[in-house]
């Protein structure tokens, strides 16, 4: 039998305490607003902001933590791009 859409959504929200999203380029522009919307959705407990600039990434994480409610945690993680 098929589970109603409302039940599937409720189950997703109920398990959000274990969901993590990773957004690259989240210190400005589209990445910033994608991270914000993911945080406001209530579907994730943690949003990882992958950014090249540590200062901008830290500022973005602090701003997003103030804007979003509901227990989501935004964390900056330095993103290194290069040849290895």
mmCIF file of N, CA and C in Angstrom:
data_model
loop_
_atom_site.group_PDB
_atom_site.id
_atom_site.type_symbol
_atom_site.label_atom_id
_atom_site.label_comp_id
_atom_site.label_asym_id
_atom_site.label_seq_id
_atom_site.Cartn_x
_atom_site.Cartn_y
_atom_site.Cartn_z
ATOM 1 N N UNK A 1 0.842 -1.186 0.000
ATOM 2 C CA UNK A 1 0.000 0.000 0.000
ATOM 3 C C UNK A 1 0.879 1.239 0.000
ATOM 4 N N UNK A 2 0.357 2.289 -0.596
ATOM 5 C CA UNK A 2 1.106 3.534 -0.690
ATOM 6 C C UNK A 2 0.886 4.391 0.557
ATOM 7 N N UNK A 3 1.966 4.976 1.050
ATOM 8 C CA UNK A 3 1.901 5.849 2.216
ATOM 9 C C UNK A 3 1.518 7.246 1.732
ATOM 10 N N UNK A 4 0.524 7.892 2.369
ATOM 11 C CA UNK A 4 0.124 9.238 1.957
ATOM 12 C C UNK A 4 1.285 10.222 2.046
ATOM 13 N N UNK A 5 1.287 11.206 1.136
ATOM 14 C CA UNK A 5 2.366 12.197 1.088
ATOM 15 C C UNK A 5 2.529 12.918 2.418
ATOM 16 N N UNK A 6 1.424 13.238 3.089
ATOM 17 C CA UNK A 6 1.526 13.955 4.364
ATOM 18 C C UNK A 6 2.258 13.125 5.411
ATOM 19 N N UNK A 7 2.078 11.827 5.392
ATOM 20 C CA UNK A 7 2.764 10.944 6.333
ATOM 21 C C UNK A 7 4.242 10.864 5.992
ATOM 22 N N UNK A 8 4.559 10.781 4.688
ATOM 23 C CA UNK A 8 5.969 10.735 4.283
ATOM 24 C C UNK A 8 6.680 12.007 4.738
ATOM 25 N N UNK A 9 6.047 13.176 4.558
ATOM 26 C CA UNK A 9 6.657 14.440 4.969
ATOM 27 C C UNK A 9 6.838 14.480 6.479
ATOM 28 N N UNK A 10 5.841 14.041 7.226
ATOM 29 C CA UNK A 10 5.936 14.007 8.688
ATOM 30 C C UNK A 10 7.087 13.120 9.122
ATOM 31 N N UNK A 11 7.251 11.979 8.485
ATOM 32 C CA UNK A 11 8.351 11.079 8.817
ATOM 33 C C UNK A 11 9.700 11.716 8.510
ATOM 34 N N UNK A 12 9.796 12.489 7.412
ATOM 35 C CA UNK A 12 11.035 13.169 7.068
ATOM 36 C C UNK A 12 11.383 14.208 8.120
ATOM 37 N N UNK A 13 10.402 14.984 8.537
ATOM 38 C CA UNK A 13 10.641 16.021 9.536
ATOM 39 C C UNK A 13 11.020 15.385 10.864
ATOM 40 N N UNK A 14 10.359 14.295 11.205
ATOM 41 C CA UNK A 14 10.623 13.632 12.476
ATOM 42 C C UNK A 14 12.062 13.129 12.548
ATOM 43 N N UNK A 15 12.640 12.741 11.423
ATOM 44 C CA UNK A 15 13.998 12.210 11.427
ATOM 45 C C UNK A 15 15.040 13.271 11.088
ATOM 46 N N UNK A 16 14.664 14.543 11.093
ATOM 47 C CA UNK A 16 15.586 15.605 10.701
ATOM 48 C C UNK A 16 16.742 15.778 11.674
ATOM 49 N N UNK A 17 16.648 15.219 12.875
ATOM 50 C CA UNK A 17 17.720 15.376 13.860
ATOM 51 C C UNK A 17 19.011 14.702 13.402
ATOM 52 N N UNK A 18 18.938 13.863 12.387
ATOM 53 C CA UNK A 18 20.124 13.163 11.905
ATOM 54 C C UNK A 18 20.537 13.599 10.504
ATOM 55 N N UNK A 19 19.846 14.566 9.924
ATOM 56 C CA UNK A 19 20.139 14.974 8.551
ATOM 57 C C UNK A 19 21.141 16.116 8.518
ATOM 58 N N UNK A 20 22.104 15.984 7.602
ATOM 59 C CA UNK A 20 23.127 17.001 7.412
ATOM 60 C C UNK A 20 23.158 17.370 5.935
ATOM 61 N N UNK A 21 23.236 18.665 5.649
ATOM 62 C CA UNK A 21 23.379 19.146 4.277
ATOM 63 C C UNK A 21 24.731 19.838 4.153
ATOM 64 N N UNK A 22 25.344 19.717 2.985
ATOM 65 C CA UNK A 22 26.599 20.393 2.707
ATOM 66 C C UNK A 22 26.365 21.316 1.516
ATOM 67 N N UNK A 23 26.704 22.597 1.695
ATOM 68 C CA UNK A 23 26.533 23.584 0.635
ATOM 69 C C UNK A 23 27.881 24.241 0.383
ATOM 70 N N UNK A 24 28.382 24.130 -0.837
ATOM 71 C CA UNK A 24 29.643 24.792 -1.170
ATOM 72 C C UNK A 24 29.354 26.201 -1.673
ATOM 73 N N UNK A 25 30.296 27.091 -1.446
ATOM 74 C CA UNK A 25 30.111 28.483 -1.850
ATOM 75 C C UNK A 25 29.001 29.164 -1.083
ATOM 76 N N UNK A 26 28.821 28.782 0.170
ATOM 77 C CA UNK A 26 27.667 29.244 0.958
ATOM 78 C C UNK A 26 27.908 30.554 1.687
ATOM 79 N N UNK A 27 29.024 31.214 1.439
ATOM 80 C CA UNK A 27 29.280 32.468 2.142
ATOM 81 C C UNK A 27 28.676 33.673 1.430
ATOM 82 N N UNK A 28 28.155 33.486 0.204
ATOM 83 C CA UNK A 28 27.541 34.603 -0.511
ATOM 84 C C UNK A 28 26.672 34.076 -1.655
ATOM 85 N N UNK A 29 25.859 34.950 -2.183
ATOM 86 C CA UNK A 29 25.089 34.653 -3.382
ATOM 87 C C UNK A 29 24.119 33.493 -3.248
ATOM 88 N N UNK A 30 24.019 32.725 -4.321
ATOM 89 C CA UNK A 30 23.059 31.618 -4.380
ATOM 90 C C UNK A 30 23.336 30.588 -3.296
ATOM 91 N N UNK A 31 24.600 30.258 -3.065
ATOM 92 C CA UNK A 31 24.943 29.272 -2.036
ATOM 93 C C UNK A 31 24.462 29.682 -0.658
ATOM 94 N N UNK A 32 24.579 30.970 -0.348
ATOM 95 C CA UNK A 32 24.132 31.499 0.945
ATOM 96 C C UNK A 32 22.630 31.301 1.102
ATOM 97 N N UNK A 33 21.879 31.659 0.063
ATOM 98 C CA UNK A 33 20.425 31.569 0.159
ATOM 99 C C UNK A 33 19.919 30.123 0.082
ATOM 100 N N UNK A 34 20.648 29.264 -0.603
ATOM 101 C CA UNK A 34 20.305 27.836 -0.577
ATOM 102 C C UNK A 34 20.487 27.296 0.838
ATOM 103 N N UNK A 35 21.613 27.638 1.473
ATOM 104 C CA UNK A 35 21.857 27.189 2.848
ATOM 105 C C UNK A 35 20.773 27.706 3.787
ATOM 106 N N UNK A 36 20.394 28.977 3.615
ATOM 107 C CA UNK A 36 19.345 29.556 4.457
ATOM 108 C C UNK A 36 18.026 28.812 4.278
ATOM 109 N N UNK A 37 17.630 28.555 3.044
ATOM 110 C CA UNK A 37 16.356 27.875 2.796
ATOM 111 C C UNK A 37 16.376 26.436 3.313
ATOM 112 N N UNK A 38 17.508 25.753 3.174
ATOM 113 C CA UNK A 38 17.622 24.401 3.742
ATOM 114 C C UNK A 38 17.468 24.448 5.258
ATOM 115 N N UNK A 39 18.070 25.455 5.879
ATOM 116 C CA UNK A 39 17.947 25.605 7.328
ATOM 117 C C UNK A 39 16.535 25.911 7.766
ATOM 118 N N UNK A 40 15.846 26.759 7.009
ATOM 119 C CA UNK A 40 14.466 27.120 7.349
ATOM 120 C C UNK A 40 13.469 25.997 7.057
ATOM 121 N N UNK A 41 13.854 25.050 6.218
ATOM 122 C CA UNK A 41 12.933 23.973 5.828
ATOM 123 C C UNK A 41 12.573 23.045 6.986
ATOM 124 N N UNK A 42 13.435 22.976 7.994
ATOM 125 C CA UNK A 42 13.186 22.074 9.113
ATOM 126 C C UNK A 42 13.564 20.636 8.829
ATOM 127 N N UNK A 43 14.167 20.379 7.676
ATOM 128 C CA UNK A 43 14.509 19.009 7.297
ATOM 129 C C UNK A 43 15.924 18.599 7.702
ATOM 130 N N UNK A 44 16.704 19.544 8.210
ATOM 131 C CA UNK A 44 18.094 19.262 8.534
ATOM 132 C C UNK A 44 18.426 19.783 9.930
ATOM 133 N N UNK A 45 19.310 19.070 10.618
ATOM 134 C CA UNK A 45 19.762 19.532 11.929
ATOM 135 C C UNK A 45 21.072 20.294 11.820
ATOM 136 N N UNK A 46 21.813 20.041 10.743
ATOM 137 C CA UNK A 46 23.106 20.701 10.571
ATOM 138 C C UNK A 46 23.301 21.032 9.098
ATOM 139 N N UNK A 47 23.801 22.248 8.842
ATOM 140 C CA UNK A 47 24.153 22.666 7.498
ATOM 141 C C UNK A 47 25.637 23.019 7.523
ATOM 142 N N UNK A 48 26.416 22.321 6.719
ATOM 143 C CA UNK A 48 27.846 22.569 6.615
ATOM 144 C C UNK A 48 28.072 23.556 5.473
ATOM 145 N N UNK A 49 28.762 24.662 5.773
ATOM 146 C CA UNK A 49 29.066 25.679 4.774
ATOM 147 C C UNK A 49 30.511 25.503 4.322
ATOM 148 N N UNK A 50 30.704 24.994 3.125
ATOM 149 C CA UNK A 50 32.041 24.831 2.572
ATOM 150 C C UNK A 50 32.424 26.091 1.818
ATOM 151 N N UNK A 51 33.435 26.823 2.328
ATOM 152 C CA UNK A 51 33.822 28.106 1.740
ATOM 153 C C UNK A 51 35.347 28.204 1.674
ATOM 154 N N UNK A 52 35.844 28.888 0.642
ATOM 155 C CA UNK A 52 37.294 29.084 0.514
ATOM 156 C C UNK A 52 37.804 30.181 1.443
ATOM 157 N N UNK A 53 37.009 31.217 1.652
ATOM 158 C CA UNK A 53 37.425 32.355 2.474
ATOM 159 C C UNK A 53 36.946 32.134 3.911
ATOM 160 N N UNK A 54 37.901 31.946 4.836
ATOM 161 C CA UNK A 54 37.559 31.625 6.230
ATOM 162 C C UNK A 54 36.786 32.747 6.913
ATOM 163 N N UNK A 55 37.157 33.979 6.643
ATOM 164 C CA UNK A 55 36.470 35.105 7.279
ATOM 165 C C UNK A 55 35.023 35.172 6.820
ATOM 166 N N UNK A 56 34.815 35.104 5.509
ATOM 167 C CA UNK A 56 33.449 35.158 4.980
ATOM 168 C C UNK A 56 32.622 33.946 5.409
ATOM 169 N N UNK A 57 33.257 32.786 5.460
ATOM 170 C CA UNK A 57 32.548 31.583 5.883
ATOM 171 C C UNK A 57 32.098 31.652 7.327
ATOM 172 N N UNK A 58 32.962 32.178 8.194
ATOM 173 C CA UNK A 58 32.621 32.328 9.607
ATOM 174 C C UNK A 58 31.499 33.346 9.790
ATOM 175 N N UNK A 59 31.601 34.462 9.078
ATOM 176 C CA UNK A 59 30.551 35.488 9.153
ATOM 177 C C UNK A 59 29.221 34.925 8.659
ATOM 178 N N UNK A 60 29.249 34.194 7.546
ATOM 179 C CA UNK A 60 28.014 33.611 7.009
ATOM 180 C C UNK A 60 27.386 32.632 7.997
ATOM 181 N N UNK A 61 28.203 31.780 8.615
ATOM 182 C CA UNK A 61 27.677 30.817 9.590
ATOM 183 C C UNK A 61 27.037 31.536 10.767
ATOM 184 N N UNK A 62 27.682 32.588 11.251
ATOM 185 C CA UNK A 62 27.126 33.354 12.370
ATOM 186 C C UNK A 62 25.801 34.014 11.987
ATOM 187 N N UNK A 63 25.748 34.622 10.799
ATOM 188 C CA UNK A 63 24.515 35.265 10.333
ATOM 189 C C UNK A 63 23.391 34.251 10.187
ATOM 190 N N UNK A 64 23.699 33.121 9.548
ATOM 191 C CA UNK A 64 22.671 32.106 9.306
ATOM 192 C C UNK A 64 22.160 31.505 10.611
ATOM 193 N N UNK A 65 23.043 31.321 11.583
ATOM 194 C CA UNK A 65 22.608 30.803 12.882
ATOM 195 C C UNK A 65 21.644 31.762 13.562
ATOM 196 N N UNK A 66 21.798 33.064 13.314
ATOM 197 C CA UNK A 66 20.883 34.052 13.889
ATOM 198 C C UNK A 66 19.552 34.088 13.140
ATOM 199 N N UNK A 67 19.596 33.895 11.812
ATOM 200 C CA UNK A 67 18.391 33.995 10.993
ATOM 201 C C UNK A 67 17.480 32.773 11.108
ATOM 202 N N UNK A 68 18.067 31.603 11.140
ATOM 203 C CA UNK A 68 17.280 30.367 11.149
ATOM 204 C C UNK A 68 16.912 29.980 12.572
ATOM 205 N N UNK A 69 15.714 29.486 12.722
ATOM 206 C CA UNK A 69 15.260 29.021 14.028
ATOM 207 C C UNK A 69 14.934 27.536 13.928
ATOM 208 N N UNK A 70 14.664 26.929 15.027
ATOM 209 C CA UNK A 70 14.244 25.536 15.012
ATOM 210 C C UNK A 70 15.343 24.541 15.264
ATOM 211 N N UNK A 71 16.488 25.011 15.753
ATOM 212 C CA UNK A 71 17.521 24.075 16.171
ATOM 213 C C UNK A 71 18.524 23.682 15.115
ATOM 214 N N UNK A 72 18.464 24.254 13.923
ATOM 215 C CA UNK A 72 19.466 23.926 12.906
ATOM 216 C C UNK A 72 20.777 24.615 13.261
ATOM 217 N N UNK A 73 21.892 23.932 12.988
ATOM 218 C CA UNK A 73 23.214 24.452 13.307
ATOM 219 C C UNK A 73 24.006 24.625 12.015
ATOM 220 N N UNK A 74 24.407 25.863 11.724
ATOM 221 C CA UNK A 74 25.236 26.153 10.558
ATOM 222 C C UNK A 74 26.686 26.161 11.003
ATOM 223 N N UNK A 75 27.530 25.401 10.294
ATOM 224 C CA UNK A 75 28.942 25.324 10.648
ATOM 225 C C UNK A 75 29.799 25.568 9.415
ATOM 226 N N UNK A 76 30.790 26.434 9.559
ATOM 227 C CA UNK A 76 31.748 26.700 8.477
ATOM 228 C C UNK A 76 32.828 25.636 8.472
ATOM 229 N N UNK A 77 33.172 25.154 7.270
ATOM 230 C CA UNK A 77 34.283 24.229 7.082
ATOM 231 C C UNK A 77 35.116 24.769 5.924
ATOM 232 N N UNK A 78 36.428 24.960 6.116
ATOM 233 C CA UNK A 78 37.247 25.498 5.030
ATOM 234 C C UNK A 78 37.274 24.546 3.828
ATOM 235 N N UNK A 79 37.132 25.143 2.668
ATOM 236 C CA UNK A 79 37.123 24.378 1.418
ATOM 237 C C UNK A 79 38.386 24.726 0.653
ATOM 238 N N UNK A 80 39.201 23.733 0.406
ATOM 239 C CA UNK A 80 40.461 23.940 -0.313
ATOM 240 C C UNK A 80 40.344 23.343 -1.696
ATOM 241 N N UNK A 81 40.632 24.174 -2.681
ATOM 242 C CA UNK A 81 40.596 23.700 -4.073
ATOM 243 C C UNK A 81 41.999 23.820 -4.631
ATOM 244 N N UNK A 82 42.495 22.750 -5.182
ATOM 245 C CA UNK A 82 43.847 22.802 -5.748
ATOM 246 C C UNK A 82 44.258 21.458 -6.288
ATOM 247 N N UNK A 83 45.420 21.441 -6.880
ATOM 248 C CA UNK A 83 45.989 20.196 -7.411
ATOM 249 C C UNK A 83 46.763 19.497 -6.318
ATOM 250 N N UNK A 84 46.509 18.218 -6.155
ATOM 251 C CA UNK A 84 47.237 17.459 -5.134
ATOM 252 C C UNK A 84 47.883 16.243 -5.751
#
